[in-house]
XYZ file of C-alpha atoms in Angstrom:
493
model
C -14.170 27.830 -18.444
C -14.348 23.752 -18.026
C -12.678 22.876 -14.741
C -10.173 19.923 -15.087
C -11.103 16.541 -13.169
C -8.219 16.812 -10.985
C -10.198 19.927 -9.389
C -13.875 18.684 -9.619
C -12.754 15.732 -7.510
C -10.925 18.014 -5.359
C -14.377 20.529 -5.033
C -16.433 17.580 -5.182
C -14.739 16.047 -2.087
C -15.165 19.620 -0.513
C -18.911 19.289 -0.879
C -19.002 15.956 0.218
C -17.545 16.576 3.221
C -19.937 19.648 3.881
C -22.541 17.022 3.212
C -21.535 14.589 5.478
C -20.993 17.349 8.439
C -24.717 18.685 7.672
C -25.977 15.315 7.737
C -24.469 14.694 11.215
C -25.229 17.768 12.815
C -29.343 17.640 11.662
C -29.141 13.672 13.054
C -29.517 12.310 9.983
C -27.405 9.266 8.669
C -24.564 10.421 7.220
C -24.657 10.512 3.099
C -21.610 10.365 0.951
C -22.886 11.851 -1.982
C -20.128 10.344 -4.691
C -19.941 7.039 -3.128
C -23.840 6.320 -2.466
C -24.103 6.598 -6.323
C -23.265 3.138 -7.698
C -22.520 4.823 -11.253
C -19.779 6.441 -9.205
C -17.049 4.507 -11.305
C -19.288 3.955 -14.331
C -22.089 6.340 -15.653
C -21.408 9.618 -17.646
C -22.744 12.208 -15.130
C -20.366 11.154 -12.682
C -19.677 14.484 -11.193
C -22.639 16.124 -11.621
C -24.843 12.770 -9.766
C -22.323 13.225 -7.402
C -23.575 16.884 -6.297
C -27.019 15.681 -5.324
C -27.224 14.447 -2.127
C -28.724 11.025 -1.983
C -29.111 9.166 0.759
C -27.426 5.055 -0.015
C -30.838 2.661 1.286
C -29.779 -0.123 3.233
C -29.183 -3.451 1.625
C -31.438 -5.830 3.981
C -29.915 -8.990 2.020
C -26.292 -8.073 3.698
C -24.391 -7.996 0.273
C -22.634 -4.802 -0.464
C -20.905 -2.614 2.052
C -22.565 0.784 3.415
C -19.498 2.151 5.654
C -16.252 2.619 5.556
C -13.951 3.211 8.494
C -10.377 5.099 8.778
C -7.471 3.685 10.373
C -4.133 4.661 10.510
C -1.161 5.332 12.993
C -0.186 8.705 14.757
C 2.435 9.793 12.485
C 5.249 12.527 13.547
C 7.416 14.216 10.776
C 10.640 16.339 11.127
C 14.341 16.080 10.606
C 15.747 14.587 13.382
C 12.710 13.669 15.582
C 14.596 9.990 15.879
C 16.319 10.895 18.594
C 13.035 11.177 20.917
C 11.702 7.523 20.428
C 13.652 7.103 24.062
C 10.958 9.425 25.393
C 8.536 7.959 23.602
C 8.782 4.734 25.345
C 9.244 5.800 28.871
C 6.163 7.935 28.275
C 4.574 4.769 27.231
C 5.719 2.901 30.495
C 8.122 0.297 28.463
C 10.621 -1.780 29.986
C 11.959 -4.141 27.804
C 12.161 -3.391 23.952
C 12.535 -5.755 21.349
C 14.437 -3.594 18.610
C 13.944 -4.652 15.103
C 16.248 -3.760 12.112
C 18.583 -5.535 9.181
C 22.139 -6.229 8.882
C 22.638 -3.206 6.493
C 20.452 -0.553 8.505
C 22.240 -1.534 12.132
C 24.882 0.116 10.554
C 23.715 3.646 10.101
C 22.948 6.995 11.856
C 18.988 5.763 12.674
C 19.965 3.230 14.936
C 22.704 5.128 16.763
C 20.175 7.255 17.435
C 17.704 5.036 18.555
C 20.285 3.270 20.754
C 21.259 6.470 21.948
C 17.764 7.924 22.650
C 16.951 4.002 24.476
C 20.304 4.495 26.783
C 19.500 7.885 28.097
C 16.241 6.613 28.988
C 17.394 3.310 30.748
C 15.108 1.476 28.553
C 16.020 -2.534 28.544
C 15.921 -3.523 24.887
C 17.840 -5.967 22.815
C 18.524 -5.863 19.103
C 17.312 -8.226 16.449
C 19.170 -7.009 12.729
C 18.518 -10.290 10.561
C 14.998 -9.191 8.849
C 15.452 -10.148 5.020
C 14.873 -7.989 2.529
C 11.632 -8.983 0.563
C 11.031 -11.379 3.842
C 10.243 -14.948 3.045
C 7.711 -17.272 5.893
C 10.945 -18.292 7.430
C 12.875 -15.588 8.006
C 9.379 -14.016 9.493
C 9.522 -17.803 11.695
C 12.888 -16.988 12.581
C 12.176 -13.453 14.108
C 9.407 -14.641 15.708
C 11.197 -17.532 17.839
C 13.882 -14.631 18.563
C 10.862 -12.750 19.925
C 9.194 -15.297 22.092
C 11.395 -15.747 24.984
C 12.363 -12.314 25.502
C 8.746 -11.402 26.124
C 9.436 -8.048 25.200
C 6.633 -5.414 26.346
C 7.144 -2.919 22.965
C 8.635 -2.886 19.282
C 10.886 -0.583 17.860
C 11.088 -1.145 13.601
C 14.023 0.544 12.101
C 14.282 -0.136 8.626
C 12.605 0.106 5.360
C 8.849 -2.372 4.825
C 10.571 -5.542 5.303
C 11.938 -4.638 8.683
C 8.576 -2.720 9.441
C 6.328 -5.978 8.550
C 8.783 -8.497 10.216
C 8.534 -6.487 13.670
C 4.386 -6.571 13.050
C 4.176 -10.438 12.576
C 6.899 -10.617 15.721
C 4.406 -8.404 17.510
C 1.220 -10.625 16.582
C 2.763 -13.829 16.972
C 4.184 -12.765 20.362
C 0.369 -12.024 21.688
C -0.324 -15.015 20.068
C 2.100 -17.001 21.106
C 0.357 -20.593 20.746
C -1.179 -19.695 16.904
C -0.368 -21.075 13.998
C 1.149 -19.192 11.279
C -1.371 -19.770 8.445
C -4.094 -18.553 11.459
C -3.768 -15.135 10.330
C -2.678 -14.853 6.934
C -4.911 -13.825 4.277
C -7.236 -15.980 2.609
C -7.128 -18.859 0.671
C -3.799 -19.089 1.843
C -4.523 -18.865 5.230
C -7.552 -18.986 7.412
C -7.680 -15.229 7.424
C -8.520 -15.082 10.922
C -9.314 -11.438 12.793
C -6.886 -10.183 15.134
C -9.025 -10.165 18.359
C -7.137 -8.379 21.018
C -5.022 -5.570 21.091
C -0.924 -5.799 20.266
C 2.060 -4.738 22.068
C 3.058 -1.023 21.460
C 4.641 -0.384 18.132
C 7.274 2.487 16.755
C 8.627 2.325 13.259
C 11.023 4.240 12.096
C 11.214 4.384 8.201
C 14.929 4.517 6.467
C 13.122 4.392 3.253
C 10.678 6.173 1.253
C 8.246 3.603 -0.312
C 6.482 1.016 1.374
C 4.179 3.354 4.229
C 4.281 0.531 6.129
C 4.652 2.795 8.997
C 1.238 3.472 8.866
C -0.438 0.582 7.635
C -2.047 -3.152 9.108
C -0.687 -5.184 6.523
C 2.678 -7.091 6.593
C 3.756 -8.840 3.217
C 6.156 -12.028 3.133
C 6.861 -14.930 0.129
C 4.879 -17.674 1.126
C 7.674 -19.984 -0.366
C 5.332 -23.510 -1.147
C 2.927 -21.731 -2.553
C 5.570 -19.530 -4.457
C 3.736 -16.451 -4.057
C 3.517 -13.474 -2.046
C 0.791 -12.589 0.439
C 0.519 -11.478 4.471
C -1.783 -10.556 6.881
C -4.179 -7.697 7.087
C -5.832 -6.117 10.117
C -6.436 -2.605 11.671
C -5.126 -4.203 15.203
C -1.491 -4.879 13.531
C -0.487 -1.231 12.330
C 2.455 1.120 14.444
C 1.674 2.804 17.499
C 3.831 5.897 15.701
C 5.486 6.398 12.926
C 8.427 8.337 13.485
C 9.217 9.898 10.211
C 12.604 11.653 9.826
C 14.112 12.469 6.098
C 17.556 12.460 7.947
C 17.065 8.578 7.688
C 16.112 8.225 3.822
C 19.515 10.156 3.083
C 21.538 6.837 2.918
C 19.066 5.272 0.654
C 20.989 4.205 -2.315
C 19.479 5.804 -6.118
C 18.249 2.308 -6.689
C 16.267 2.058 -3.970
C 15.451 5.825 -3.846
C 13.536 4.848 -7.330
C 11.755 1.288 -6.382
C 10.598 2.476 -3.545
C 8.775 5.364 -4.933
C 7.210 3.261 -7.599
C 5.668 1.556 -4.774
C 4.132 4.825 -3.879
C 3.379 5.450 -7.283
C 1.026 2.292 -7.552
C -0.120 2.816 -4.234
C -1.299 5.702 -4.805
C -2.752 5.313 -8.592
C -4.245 1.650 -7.033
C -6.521 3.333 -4.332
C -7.349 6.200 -5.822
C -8.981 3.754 -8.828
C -9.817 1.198 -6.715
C -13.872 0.212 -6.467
C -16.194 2.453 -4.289
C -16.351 1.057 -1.047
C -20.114 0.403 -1.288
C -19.885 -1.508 -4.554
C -17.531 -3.885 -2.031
C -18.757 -7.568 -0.988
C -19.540 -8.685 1.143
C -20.829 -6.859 4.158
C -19.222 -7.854 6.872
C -21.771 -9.257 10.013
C -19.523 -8.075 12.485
C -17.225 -4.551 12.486
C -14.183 -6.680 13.717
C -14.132 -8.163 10.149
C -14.142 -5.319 7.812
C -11.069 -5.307 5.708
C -8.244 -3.110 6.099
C -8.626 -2.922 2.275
C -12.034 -1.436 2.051
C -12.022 0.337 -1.398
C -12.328 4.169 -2.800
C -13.507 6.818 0.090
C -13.851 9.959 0.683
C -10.867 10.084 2.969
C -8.503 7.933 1.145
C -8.827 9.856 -2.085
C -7.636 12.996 -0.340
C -4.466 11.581 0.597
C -3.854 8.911 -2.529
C -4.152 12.020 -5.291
C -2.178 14.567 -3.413
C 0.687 11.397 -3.053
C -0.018 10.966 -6.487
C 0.929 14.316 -7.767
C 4.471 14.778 -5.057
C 5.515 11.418 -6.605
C 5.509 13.182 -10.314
C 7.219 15.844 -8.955
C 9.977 14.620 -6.843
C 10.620 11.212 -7.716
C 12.472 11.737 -10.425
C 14.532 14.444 -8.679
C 15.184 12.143 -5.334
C 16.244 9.338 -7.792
C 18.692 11.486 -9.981
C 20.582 13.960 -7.318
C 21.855 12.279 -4.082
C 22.235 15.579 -2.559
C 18.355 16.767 -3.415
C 17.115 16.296 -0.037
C 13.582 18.832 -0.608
C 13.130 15.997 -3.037
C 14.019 13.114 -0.531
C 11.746 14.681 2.359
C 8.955 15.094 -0.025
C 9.009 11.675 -1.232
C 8.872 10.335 2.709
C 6.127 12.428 2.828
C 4.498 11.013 -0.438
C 5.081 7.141 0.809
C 3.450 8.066 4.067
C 0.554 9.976 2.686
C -0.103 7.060 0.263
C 0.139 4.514 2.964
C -2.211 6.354 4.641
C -4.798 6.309 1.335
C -3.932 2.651 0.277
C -3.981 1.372 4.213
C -7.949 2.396 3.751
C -9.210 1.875 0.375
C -6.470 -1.145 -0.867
C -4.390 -1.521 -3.907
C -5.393 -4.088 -6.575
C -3.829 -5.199 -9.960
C -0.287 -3.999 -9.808
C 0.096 -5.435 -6.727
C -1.989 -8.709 -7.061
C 0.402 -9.296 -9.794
C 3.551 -8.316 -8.928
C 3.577 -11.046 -6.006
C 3.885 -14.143 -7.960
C 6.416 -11.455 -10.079
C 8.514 -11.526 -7.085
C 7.882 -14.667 -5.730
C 8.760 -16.269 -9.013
C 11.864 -14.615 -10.114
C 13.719 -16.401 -12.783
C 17.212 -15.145 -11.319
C 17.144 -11.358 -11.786
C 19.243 -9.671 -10.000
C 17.693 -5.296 -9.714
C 21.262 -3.218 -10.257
C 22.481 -1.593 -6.896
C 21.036 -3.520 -4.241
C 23.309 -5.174 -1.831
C 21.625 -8.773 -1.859
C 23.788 -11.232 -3.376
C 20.663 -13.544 -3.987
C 18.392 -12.605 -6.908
C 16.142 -9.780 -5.968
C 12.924 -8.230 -7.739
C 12.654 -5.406 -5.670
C 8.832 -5.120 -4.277
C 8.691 -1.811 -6.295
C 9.941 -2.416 -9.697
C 7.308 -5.925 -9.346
C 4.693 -3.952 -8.982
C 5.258 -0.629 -11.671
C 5.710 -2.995 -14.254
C 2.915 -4.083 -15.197
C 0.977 -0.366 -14.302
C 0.608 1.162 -17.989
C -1.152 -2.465 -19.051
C -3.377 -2.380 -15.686
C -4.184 1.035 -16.246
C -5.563 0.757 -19.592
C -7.469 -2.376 -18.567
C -8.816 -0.286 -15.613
C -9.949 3.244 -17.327
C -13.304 2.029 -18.470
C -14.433 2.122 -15.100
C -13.945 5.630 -14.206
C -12.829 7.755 -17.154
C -12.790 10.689 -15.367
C -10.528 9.692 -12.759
C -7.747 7.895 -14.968
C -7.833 11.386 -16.785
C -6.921 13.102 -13.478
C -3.693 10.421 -12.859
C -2.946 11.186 -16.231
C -3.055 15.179 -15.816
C -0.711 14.615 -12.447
C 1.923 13.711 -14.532
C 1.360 16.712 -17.076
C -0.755 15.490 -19.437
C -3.283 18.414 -21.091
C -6.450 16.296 -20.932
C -8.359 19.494 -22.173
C -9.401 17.240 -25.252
C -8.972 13.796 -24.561
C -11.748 11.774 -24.840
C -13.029 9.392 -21.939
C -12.523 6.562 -23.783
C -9.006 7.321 -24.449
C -8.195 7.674 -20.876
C -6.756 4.493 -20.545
C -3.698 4.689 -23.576
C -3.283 8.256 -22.257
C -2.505 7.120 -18.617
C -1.124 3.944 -20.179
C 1.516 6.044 -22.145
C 2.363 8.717 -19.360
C 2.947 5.629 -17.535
C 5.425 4.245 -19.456
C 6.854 7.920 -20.431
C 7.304 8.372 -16.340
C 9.154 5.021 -15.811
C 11.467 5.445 -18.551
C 12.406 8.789 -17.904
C 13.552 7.186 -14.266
C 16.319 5.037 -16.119
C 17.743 1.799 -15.417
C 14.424 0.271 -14.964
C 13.227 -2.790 -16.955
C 10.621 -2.093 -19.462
C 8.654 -5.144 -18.914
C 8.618 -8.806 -17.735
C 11.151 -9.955 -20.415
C 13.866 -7.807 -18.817
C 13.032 -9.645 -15.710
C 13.777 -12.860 -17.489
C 10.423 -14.098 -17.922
C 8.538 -15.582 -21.208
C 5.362 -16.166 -22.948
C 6.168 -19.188 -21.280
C 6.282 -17.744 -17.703
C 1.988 -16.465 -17.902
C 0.863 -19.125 -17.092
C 2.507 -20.009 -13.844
C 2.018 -16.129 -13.077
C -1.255 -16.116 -13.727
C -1.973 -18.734 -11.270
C 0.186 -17.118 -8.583
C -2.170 -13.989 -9.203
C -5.616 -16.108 -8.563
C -5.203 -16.528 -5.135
C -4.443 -12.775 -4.115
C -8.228 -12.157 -3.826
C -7.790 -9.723 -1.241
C -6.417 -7.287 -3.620
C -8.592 -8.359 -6.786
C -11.656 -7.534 -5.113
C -10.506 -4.163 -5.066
C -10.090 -4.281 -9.114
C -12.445 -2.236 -11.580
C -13.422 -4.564 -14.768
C -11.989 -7.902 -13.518
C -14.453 -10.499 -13.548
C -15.611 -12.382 -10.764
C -16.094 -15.673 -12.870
C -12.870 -17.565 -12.486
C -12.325 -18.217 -16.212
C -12.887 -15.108 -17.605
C -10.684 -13.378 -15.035
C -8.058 -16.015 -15.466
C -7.746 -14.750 -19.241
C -8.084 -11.412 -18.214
C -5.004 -11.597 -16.101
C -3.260 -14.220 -18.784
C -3.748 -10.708 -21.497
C -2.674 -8.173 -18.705
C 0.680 -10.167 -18.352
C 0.884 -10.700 -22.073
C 0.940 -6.538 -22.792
C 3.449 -6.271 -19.851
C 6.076 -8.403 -21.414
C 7.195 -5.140 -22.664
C 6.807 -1.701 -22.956
């Protein structure tokens, strides 16, 4: 009986992790069996080199990456655990909270009940609620001067991503209160610089179910000159806690129910077929600047495929029944778990190119959000150009784009590896469809043949993401028509 991929990953990751415990307890360095093989996401025998345990020799000329490291925040999960983020701080010795939400969210049952929980308490705290939605640099400015006099000794997010990575750059810029706001952002943007001390405590309290922000080091803003998206990435940047309670997603409109979940879709899809963290380069010389984004490991596919597979299954339920709230927990769940698996190994493609989506949005306006500006919600940005990215991706790892493609009920039994790629491509495209009301391409969006160009250059400087990418080349004008043809196939589907 031939064993699908989805479960040879899953009993291959079992051995692995056998193998790595044996290796520690003999005193040996430890060996990751899959990722020590650099045919991991190339040669045939995949699976089968993966089952021998050999030991990765070390690279004296400092070019590819031999470790990886795991990061994320304490998480708690429960229907209606909100109302103890009041304990939460007085355990933590707080006295003045900066509370950090938008206009929309202030509104709701979450922050009564973080108000609430801070009052009992007699925790100080004072209320910021003008985060943006899809944050550009100066609304992110404009939170931070709010921040800077009140010296506030904790955070408290409530909201969905936008609020979450608003209160993190408030945070940083608080510490640091004499940087300047390229310092930090990602690189070539900005100087890319490591976060060298430690931030003020952290809580974030998710209202949606997409972004896992509430675990994660990265916060993502337009960077509106440059008319493209990026942020900043470091381990010292992510939540204290996330406090994750589904009582919070049940306000979440359908609209956003379904672009936030495609951002869990493609964060999940983009680590788990994102490069081996050993093929990575370069290595850093110091442990302070290893990337959040560090690619596939061992620990990050555990949590990206089993966010994978609760995405197929309850997205579409959570985005069609308002009152499905087993579907609506599950999907909190999914984001989280994916944050979790992207926050360590990175996303890539869809998301490289999806900021210059957003950032250069023609005038679309996404159907049930409550902006009155045009909006290309982060989600919707990013799944639209997945079925193209994923067919330009399979070549690297067959077997894997097989296993997304059996998550969403595809019977691989036959399929050929090199048909992995239009077989993901089409469930894909078969998944997003079957959401409704969501555009089947970049036309849709309002953009042209005309628009690739302009997109593609918006995509070139994301290289903290494209690093990350199987089969993109590293030689500027190859990968420049590379992305120009990924664009091209994603002007519809």
């Amino acid at each position: 009986m031939s064993l699908s991929p989805a479960i040879r990953v899953a009993r291959t990751a079992a051995q692995r992790s056998t193998s790595l415990l044996s290796a520690i307890q003999f005193g040996h360095p430890p060996n990751c069996p899959c990722h020590s093989n650099p045919n991991f996401h190339h040669g045939p025998s995949v699976f089968s080199e993966a089952r021998r345990r050999l030991a990765t020799p070390i690279d004296h000329s400092r070019t590819k990456e031999y470790a990886f490291e795991m990061a994320a925040s304490s998480i708690r999960f429960g229907p209606g655990c909100t109302k103890e983020v009041g304990m939460d701080f007085k355990n933590m010795g707080a006295k003045r909270v900066m509370v950090v939400t938008d206009a929309n969210v202030s509104k709701l049952n979450a922050m009564k009940q973080v108000v609430d929980g801070l009052t009992k308490e007699g925790i100080e705290f004072t209320v910021y609620d003008k985060c943006r939605v899809e944050p550009k640099d100066s609304s992110i400015k404009d939170a931070i001067a709010f921040a800077k006099p009140y010296q506030p000794d904790a955070f408290l997010a409530v909201g969905g991503g936008s609020v979450i990575d608003t209160a993190k750059l408030m945070n940083l810029y608080t510490v640091f209160p004499e940087a300047d706001f390229l310092d930090f952002v990602n690189a070539p943007l900005g100087k890319g610089l490591p976060i060298t001390k430690p931030l003020k405590p952290l809580v974030a309290v998710p209202t949606t179910a997409g972004t896992g922000s509430e675990t994660t080091g990265t916060a993502i803003f337009d960077l509106v000159e440059k008319r493209a998206k990026t942020g900043i990435a470091h381990r010292n940047l992510k939540p204290t806690l996330g406090i994750c309670d589904p009582l919070n997603t049940r306000t979440m409109p359908s609209a956003v129910h379904a672009s936030s979940g495609l951002d869990v879709l493609c964060h999940s899809l983009e680590s788990w077929t994102a490069i081996p963290y050993n093929e990575r380069t370069p290595r850093p010389t110091n442990p302070i600047n290893r990337p959040a984004y560090q690619g596939a490991n061992p620990i990050s596919d555990i949590f990206s495929l089993q966010a994978l597979r609760q995405t197929v299954k309850y997205l579409p339920r959570a985005t069609k029944d308002p009152d499905d709230h087993e579907a609506q927990s599950e999907m909190l769940l999914a984001a989280t778990l994916a944050g979790v698996g992207f926050g360590n190994a990175g996303v890539h493609l869809c998301h490289g190119m999806s900021y210059p989506i957003s950032g250069q949005n023609p005038g679309y306006k996404h159907a049930g959000y409550a902006e009155n500006a045009p909006i290309i919600p982060h989600g919707v940005s990013v799944a639209v150009t997945s079925p193209a990215v994923f067919r330009f991706t399979a070549p690297s790892n067959p077997e894997r784009h097989l296993a997304a493609a059996e998550a969403f009920g595809v019977d691989i039994s036959n399929v050929k590896k090199e048909s992995a790629g239009e077989v993901l491509g089409e469930a894909l495209a078969e998944f997003l469809i079957g959401l409704g009301d969501q555009p089947r391409g970049l036309k849709p969006l309002g953009f042209t043949k005309e628009s690739i160009d302009d997109l593609v250059e918006g995509t070139l400087p994301q290289k903290r993401v494209l690093m990350l990418a199987p089969n993109l080349s590293e030689e500027v004008g190859q990968e420049r028509e590379q992305l120009r043809a990924l664009f091209e196939e994603s002007l519809e589907y």
